[in-house]
Amino acid sequence: MARIHVIQGDITRLQVYAIVNAANSSLLGGGGVDGAIHRAAGPELLEACRKIGGCPTGEARITPGFRLPARYVIHAVGPVWHGGKHGEAELLASCYRHSLQLAADHGLKQIAFPAISTGAYGYPFDEASSIAIRTVKEWLAAHNMVEEVYFVLFSDHHYQRFQQFLHKEETSG
Ligand code: ADP
């Protein structure tokens, strides 16, 4: 079974095969982690994203990482939170699964996720974290192509909270 790591920091600094971007469906950049990734990767990333021409919510697309230490960026489009009764949970889980599948399809053994949808898209952090953990664990149990998954939390508060959730999932089986 693959290893899961939780780290605090800036995902643009990670030297792993693939980092995941919390993108929007235009794939043309935005604020938050998306803005940080585009700034660090350089203008070639926007050019590559423009050629893809967008991505539906719940899916993901892959580009090179250009000037990033990561070789690839997987652009996942998370759901905007509209109260939880509009399929948000399934769309968020789908983002994680699509991203892992893209990594596997490209033979990428490491993937790093930010907390998709928990910033500007307003998904409650605790719920988003449980979905992320559960979905990634289920996917890893069924596939053996990805060896290391990193959850990268930007703030210390989110980092602490995420670790509690991971621990709880582990102790409850
Ligand atoms: P979304 O639109 O999907 O909500 P955001 O970028 O607004 O995306 O936020 C997603 C999460 O990414 C938030 O929890 C935010 O704190 C975090 N974040 C912002 N910048 C970075 C970064 N450089 N590295 C890792 N996580 C980041």
mmCIF file with all atom_site columns, C-alpha atoms in Angstrom, residues 20-152:
data_model
loop_
_atom_site.group_PDB
_atom_site.id
_atom_site.type_symbol
_atom_site.label_atom_id
_atom_site.label_alt_id
_atom_site.label_comp_id
_atom_site.label_asym_id
_atom_site.label_entity_id
_atom_site.label_seq_id
_atom_site.pdbx_PDB_ins_code
_atom_site.Cartn_x
_atom_site.Cartn_y
_atom_site.Cartn_z
_atom_site.occupancy
_atom_site.B_iso_or_equiv
_atom_site.pdbx_formal_charge
_atom_site.auth_seq_id
_atom_site.auth_comp_id
_atom_site.auth_asym_id
_atom_site.auth_atom_id
_atom_site.pdbx_PDB_model_num
ATOM 1   C CA . VAL A 1 20  ? -2.357  18.961 -8.134  1.00 0.00 ? 20  VAL A CA 1
ATOM 2   C CA . ASN A 1 21  ? -3.768  22.402 -8.790  1.00 0.00 ? 21  ASN A CA 1
ATOM 3   C CA . ALA A 1 22  ? -7.147  23.475 -7.407  1.00 0.00 ? 22  ALA A CA 1
ATOM 4   C CA . ALA A 1 23  ? -8.114  24.956 -10.767 1.00 0.00 ? 23  ALA A CA 1
ATOM 5   C CA . ASN A 1 24  ? -11.324 26.435 -12.103 1.00 0.00 ? 24  ASN A CA 1
ATOM 6   C CA . SER A 1 25  ? -13.089 25.057 -15.154 1.00 0.00 ? 25  SER A CA 1
ATOM 7   C CA . SER A 1 26  ? -11.555 27.584 -17.542 1.00 0.00 ? 26  SER A CA 1
ATOM 8   C CA . LEU A 1 27  ? -8.051  26.348 -16.563 1.00 0.00 ? 27  LEU A CA 1
ATOM 9   C CA . LEU A 1 28  ? -6.936  29.922 -17.195 1.00 0.00 ? 28  LEU A CA 1
ATOM 10  C CA . GLY A 1 29  ? -5.626  30.633 -13.724 1.00 0.00 ? 29  GLY A CA 1
ATOM 11  C CA . GLY A 1 30  ? -7.087  32.303 -10.668 1.00 0.00 ? 30  GLY A CA 1
ATOM 12  C CA . GLY A 1 31  ? -6.198  33.172 -7.100  1.00 0.00 ? 31  GLY A CA 1
ATOM 13  C CA . GLY A 1 32  ? -5.077  31.010 -4.204  1.00 0.00 ? 32  GLY A CA 1
ATOM 14  C CA . VAL A 1 33  ? -3.042  27.944 -4.993  1.00 0.00 ? 33  VAL A CA 1
ATOM 15  C CA . ASP A 1 34  ? -3.872  28.276 -8.714  1.00 0.00 ? 34  ASP A CA 1
ATOM 16  C CA . GLY A 1 35  ? -2.268  31.729 -8.867  1.00 0.00 ? 35  GLY A CA 1
ATOM 17  C CA . ALA A 1 36  ? 0.764   30.527 -6.919  1.00 0.00 ? 36  ALA A CA 1
ATOM 18  C CA . ILE A 1 37  ? 1.260   27.550 -9.268  1.00 0.00 ? 37  ILE A CA 1
ATOM 19  C CA . HIS A 1 38  ? 0.980   29.695 -12.402 1.00 0.00 ? 38  HIS A CA 1
ATOM 20  C CA . ARG A 1 39  ? 3.422   32.278 -11.011 1.00 0.00 ? 39  ARG A CA 1
ATOM 21  C CA . ALA A 1 40  ? 5.971   29.630 -10.109 1.00 0.00 ? 40  ALA A CA 1
ATOM 22  C CA . ALA A 1 41  ? 5.584   27.607 -13.324 1.00 0.00 ? 41  ALA A CA 1
ATOM 23  C CA . GLY A 1 42  ? 5.898   30.611 -15.644 1.00 0.00 ? 42  GLY A CA 1
ATOM 24  C CA . PRO A 1 43  ? 3.795   31.732 -18.635 1.00 0.00 ? 43  PRO A CA 1
ATOM 25  C CA . GLU A 1 44  ? 4.252   28.442 -20.489 1.00 0.00 ? 44  GLU A CA 1
ATOM 26  C CA . LEU A 1 45  ? 1.767   26.873 -18.087 1.00 0.00 ? 45  LEU A CA 1
ATOM 27  C CA . LEU A 1 46  ? -1.016  29.258 -19.098 1.00 0.00 ? 46  LEU A CA 1
ATOM 28  C CA . GLU A 1 47  ? -0.212  28.552 -22.738 1.00 0.00 ? 47  GLU A CA 1
ATOM 29  C CA . ALA A 1 48  ? -0.484  24.780 -22.152 1.00 0.00 ? 48  ALA A CA 1
ATOM 30  C CA . CYS A 1 49  ? -3.758  25.217 -20.243 1.00 0.00 ? 49  CYS A CA 1
ATOM 31  C CA . ARG A 1 50  ? -5.194  27.414 -22.974 1.00 0.00 ? 50  ARG A CA 1
ATOM 32  C CA . LYS A 1 51  ? -4.591  24.611 -25.493 1.00 0.00 ? 51  LYS A CA 1
ATOM 33  C CA . ILE A 1 52  ? -6.577  22.171 -23.348 1.00 0.00 ? 52  ILE A CA 1
ATOM 34  C CA . GLY A 1 53  ? -9.597  24.474 -23.496 1.00 0.00 ? 53  GLY A CA 1
ATOM 35  C CA . GLY A 1 54  ? -11.185 23.886 -20.091 1.00 0.00 ? 54  GLY A CA 1
ATOM 36  C CA . CYS A 1 55  ? -12.203 21.028 -17.822 1.00 0.00 ? 55  CYS A CA 1
ATOM 37  C CA . PRO A 1 56  ? -15.558 20.100 -16.259 1.00 0.00 ? 56  PRO A CA 1
ATOM 38  C CA . THR A 1 57  ? -16.041 20.141 -12.490 1.00 0.00 ? 57  THR A CA 1
ATOM 39  C CA . GLY A 1 58  ? -15.042 16.828 -10.915 1.00 0.00 ? 58  GLY A CA 1
ATOM 40  C CA . GLU A 1 59  ? -12.425 16.049 -13.580 1.00 0.00 ? 59  GLU A CA 1
ATOM 41  C CA . ALA A 1 60  ? -8.726  16.809 -14.077 1.00 0.00 ? 60  ALA A CA 1
ATOM 42  C CA . ARG A 1 61  ? -6.222  17.512 -16.871 1.00 0.00 ? 61  ARG A CA 1
ATOM 43  C CA . ILE A 1 62  ? -2.436  17.195 -16.920 1.00 0.00 ? 62  ILE A CA 1
ATOM 44  C CA . THR A 1 63  ? 0.299   19.559 -18.156 1.00 0.00 ? 63  THR A CA 1
ATOM 45  C CA . PRO A 1 64  ? 4.051   19.739 -17.688 1.00 0.00 ? 64  PRO A CA 1
ATOM 46  C CA . GLY A 1 65  ? 5.283   21.642 -14.621 1.00 0.00 ? 65  GLY A CA 1
ATOM 47  C CA . PHE A 1 66  ? 7.581   23.929 -16.646 1.00 0.00 ? 66  PHE A CA 1
ATOM 48  C CA . ARG A 1 67  ? 9.624   25.981 -14.121 1.00 0.00 ? 67  ARG A CA 1
ATOM 49  C CA . LEU A 1 68  ? 8.207   24.190 -11.084 1.00 0.00 ? 68  LEU A CA 1
ATOM 50  C CA . PRO A 1 69  ? 10.284  21.590 -9.246  1.00 0.00 ? 69  PRO A CA 1
ATOM 51  C CA . ALA A 1 70  ? 7.369   19.198 -9.933  1.00 0.00 ? 70  ALA A CA 1
ATOM 52  C CA . ARG A 1 71  ? 7.468   17.560 -13.365 1.00 0.00 ? 71  ARG A CA 1
ATOM 53  C CA . TYR A 1 72  ? 3.725   17.719 -13.956 1.00 0.00 ? 72  TYR A CA 1
ATOM 54  C CA . VAL A 1 73  ? 0.714   19.694 -12.816 1.00 0.00 ? 73  VAL A CA 1
ATOM 55  C CA . ILE A 1 74  ? -2.638  17.943 -12.596 1.00 0.00 ? 74  ILE A CA 1
ATOM 56  C CA . HIS A 1 75  ? -5.361  20.578 -12.806 1.00 0.00 ? 75  HIS A CA 1
ATOM 57  C CA . ALA A 1 76  ? -8.389  19.352 -10.855 1.00 0.00 ? 76  ALA A CA 1
ATOM 58  C CA . VAL A 1 77  ? -11.610 21.313 -10.862 1.00 0.00 ? 77  VAL A CA 1
ATOM 59  C CA . GLY A 1 78  ? -13.323 21.076 -7.497  1.00 0.00 ? 78  GLY A CA 1
ATOM 60  C CA . PRO A 1 79  ? -16.947 21.998 -6.817  1.00 0.00 ? 79  PRO A CA 1
ATOM 61  C CA . VAL A 1 80  ? -18.068 25.354 -5.484  1.00 0.00 ? 80  VAL A CA 1
ATOM 62  C CA . TRP A 1 81  ? -19.823 24.786 -2.138  1.00 0.00 ? 81  TRP A CA 1
ATOM 63  C CA . HIS A 1 82  ? -23.553 25.525 -2.431  1.00 0.00 ? 82  HIS A CA 1
ATOM 64  C CA . GLY A 1 83  ? -24.643 24.114 0.931   1.00 0.00 ? 83  GLY A CA 1
ATOM 65  C CA . GLY A 1 84  ? -23.855 20.436 0.332   1.00 0.00 ? 84  GLY A CA 1
ATOM 66  C CA . LYS A 1 85  ? -26.994 19.256 -1.447  1.00 0.00 ? 85  LYS A CA 1
ATOM 67  C CA . HIS A 1 86  ? -25.821 19.838 -4.993  1.00 0.00 ? 86  HIS A CA 1
ATOM 68  C CA . GLY A 1 87  ? -23.567 16.841 -5.452  1.00 0.00 ? 87  GLY A CA 1
ATOM 69  C CA . GLU A 1 88  ? -20.551 18.606 -3.960  1.00 0.00 ? 88  GLU A CA 1
ATOM 70  C CA . ALA A 1 89  ? -19.250 15.557 -2.068  1.00 0.00 ? 89  ALA A CA 1
ATOM 71  C CA . GLU A 1 90  ? -19.321 13.298 -5.131  1.00 0.00 ? 90  GLU A CA 1
ATOM 72  C CA . LEU A 1 91  ? -17.723 15.968 -7.317  1.00 0.00 ? 91  LEU A CA 1
ATOM 73  C CA . LEU A 1 92  ? -14.942 16.513 -4.790  1.00 0.00 ? 92  LEU A CA 1
ATOM 74  C CA . ALA A 1 93  ? -14.291 12.771 -4.482  1.00 0.00 ? 93  ALA A CA 1
ATOM 75  C CA . SER A 1 94  ? -14.283 12.541 -8.265  1.00 0.00 ? 94  SER A CA 1
ATOM 76  C CA . CYS A 1 95  ? -11.538 15.205 -8.450  1.00 0.00 ? 95  CYS A CA 1
ATOM 77  C CA . TYR A 1 96  ? -9.279  13.117 -6.241  1.00 0.00 ? 96  TYR A CA 1
ATOM 78  C CA . ARG A 1 97  ? -9.978  9.922  -8.202  1.00 0.00 ? 97  ARG A CA 1
ATOM 79  C CA . HIS A 1 98  ? -9.431  11.577 -11.587 1.00 0.00 ? 98  HIS A CA 1
ATOM 80  C CA . SER A 1 99  ? -6.162  13.102 -10.408 1.00 0.00 ? 99  SER A CA 1
ATOM 81  C CA . LEU A 1 100 ? -4.865  9.778  -9.103  1.00 0.00 ? 100 LEU A CA 1
ATOM 82  C CA . GLN A 1 101 ? -5.891  8.035  -12.312 1.00 0.00 ? 101 GLN A CA 1
ATOM 83  C CA . LEU A 1 102 ? -4.064  10.631 -14.432 1.00 0.00 ? 102 LEU A CA 1
ATOM 84  C CA . ALA A 1 103 ? -0.942  10.175 -12.323 1.00 0.00 ? 103 ALA A CA 1
ATOM 85  C CA . ALA A 1 104 ? -1.206  6.397  -12.744 1.00 0.00 ? 104 ALA A CA 1
ATOM 86  C CA . ASP A 1 105 ? -1.784  6.691  -16.506 1.00 0.00 ? 105 ASP A CA 1
ATOM 87  C CA . HIS A 1 106 ? 1.423   8.732  -16.796 1.00 0.00 ? 106 HIS A CA 1
ATOM 88  C CA . GLY A 1 107 ? 3.445   6.409  -14.580 1.00 0.00 ? 107 GLY A CA 1
ATOM 89  C CA . LEU A 1 108 ? 3.862   9.085  -11.890 1.00 0.00 ? 108 LEU A CA 1
ATOM 90  C CA . LYS A 1 109 ? 4.569   7.461  -8.561  1.00 0.00 ? 109 LYS A CA 1
ATOM 91  C CA . GLN A 1 110 ? 4.125   10.552 -6.384  1.00 0.00 ? 110 GLN A CA 1
ATOM 92  C CA . ILE A 1 111 ? 1.294   13.034 -6.253  1.00 0.00 ? 111 ILE A CA 1
ATOM 93  C CA . ALA A 1 112 ? 0.720   16.018 -3.943  1.00 0.00 ? 112 ALA A CA 1
ATOM 94  C CA . PHE A 1 113 ? -2.734  17.450 -3.290  1.00 0.00 ? 113 PHE A CA 1
ATOM 95  C CA . PRO A 1 114 ? -3.729  20.826 -1.882  1.00 0.00 ? 114 PRO A CA 1
ATOM 96  C CA . ALA A 1 115 ? -7.022  21.052 0.040   1.00 0.00 ? 115 ALA A CA 1
ATOM 97  C CA . ILE A 1 116 ? -9.158  21.307 -3.122  1.00 0.00 ? 116 ILE A CA 1
ATOM 98  C CA . SER A 1 117 ? -12.240 23.585 -2.902  1.00 0.00 ? 117 SER A CA 1
ATOM 99  C CA . THR A 1 118 ? -11.547 24.708 0.688   1.00 0.00 ? 118 THR A CA 1
ATOM 100 C CA . GLY A 1 119 ? -10.447 28.251 -0.188  1.00 0.00 ? 119 GLY A CA 1
ATOM 101 C CA . ALA A 1 120 ? -12.366 30.522 -2.543  1.00 0.00 ? 120 ALA A CA 1
ATOM 102 C CA . TYR A 1 121 ? -14.792 27.676 -3.370  1.00 0.00 ? 121 TYR A CA 1
ATOM 103 C CA . GLY A 1 122 ? -15.957 27.612 0.258   1.00 0.00 ? 122 GLY A CA 1
ATOM 104 C CA . TYR A 1 123 ? -16.088 23.851 0.939   1.00 0.00 ? 123 TYR A CA 1
ATOM 105 C CA . PRO A 1 124 ? -16.059 23.337 4.742   1.00 0.00 ? 124 PRO A CA 1
ATOM 106 C CA . PHE A 1 125 ? -12.551 22.206 5.572   1.00 0.00 ? 125 PHE A CA 1
ATOM 107 C CA . ASP A 1 126 ? -13.460 19.331 7.894   1.00 0.00 ? 126 ASP A CA 1
ATOM 108 C CA . GLU A 1 127 ? -15.862 17.724 5.423   1.00 0.00 ? 127 GLU A CA 1
ATOM 109 C CA . ALA A 1 128 ? -13.508 18.226 2.500   1.00 0.00 ? 128 ALA A CA 1
ATOM 110 C CA . SER A 1 129 ? -10.680 16.628 4.489   1.00 0.00 ? 129 SER A CA 1
ATOM 111 C CA . SER A 1 130 ? -12.668 13.475 5.312   1.00 0.00 ? 130 SER A CA 1
ATOM 112 C CA . ILE A 1 131 ? -13.650 13.100 1.663   1.00 0.00 ? 131 ILE A CA 1
ATOM 113 C CA . ALA A 1 132 ? -10.048 13.576 0.540   1.00 0.00 ? 132 ALA A CA 1
ATOM 114 C CA . ILE A 1 133 ? -8.714  11.002 2.991   1.00 0.00 ? 133 ILE A CA 1
ATOM 115 C CA . ARG A 1 134 ? -11.430 8.433  2.358   1.00 0.00 ? 134 ARG A CA 1
ATOM 116 C CA . THR A 1 135 ? -11.304 8.753  -1.429  1.00 0.00 ? 135 THR A CA 1
ATOM 117 C CA . VAL A 1 136 ? -7.525  8.567  -1.654  1.00 0.00 ? 136 VAL A CA 1
ATOM 118 C CA . LYS A 1 137 ? -7.366  5.560  0.665   1.00 0.00 ? 137 LYS A CA 1
ATOM 119 C CA . GLU A 1 138 ? -10.057 3.720  -1.267  1.00 0.00 ? 138 GLU A CA 1
ATOM 120 C CA . TRP A 1 139 ? -8.327  4.429  -4.570  1.00 0.00 ? 139 TRP A CA 1
ATOM 121 C CA . LEU A 1 140 ? -4.939  3.321  -3.241  1.00 0.00 ? 140 LEU A CA 1
ATOM 122 C CA . ALA A 1 141 ? -6.420  0.101  -1.884  1.00 0.00 ? 141 ALA A CA 1
ATOM 123 C CA . ALA A 1 142 ? -7.750  -0.762 -5.351  1.00 0.00 ? 142 ALA A CA 1
ATOM 124 C CA . HIS A 1 143 ? -4.766  0.338  -7.472  1.00 0.00 ? 143 HIS A CA 1
ATOM 125 C CA . ASN A 1 144 ? -1.056  -0.060 -6.954  1.00 0.00 ? 144 ASN A CA 1
ATOM 126 C CA . MET A 1 145 ? 0.431   2.407  -9.421  1.00 0.00 ? 145 MET A CA 1
ATOM 127 C CA . VAL A 1 146 ? 0.989   5.409  -7.145  1.00 0.00 ? 146 VAL A CA 1
ATOM 128 C CA . GLU A 1 147 ? 3.480   4.970  -4.306  1.00 0.00 ? 147 GLU A CA 1
ATOM 129 C CA . GLU A 1 148 ? 3.358   8.228  -2.389  1.00 0.00 ? 148 GLU A CA 1
ATOM 130 C CA . VAL A 1 149 ? 0.550   10.673 -1.777  1.00 0.00 ? 149 VAL A CA 1
ATOM 131 C CA . TYR A 1 150 ? 1.214   14.031 -0.115  1.00 0.00 ? 150 TYR A CA 1
ATOM 132 C CA . PHE A 1 151 ? -1.494  16.172 1.401   1.00 0.00 ? 151 PHE A CA 1
ATOM 133 C CA . VAL A 1 152 ? -0.140  19.703 1.528   1.00 0.00 ? 152 VAL A CA 1
#
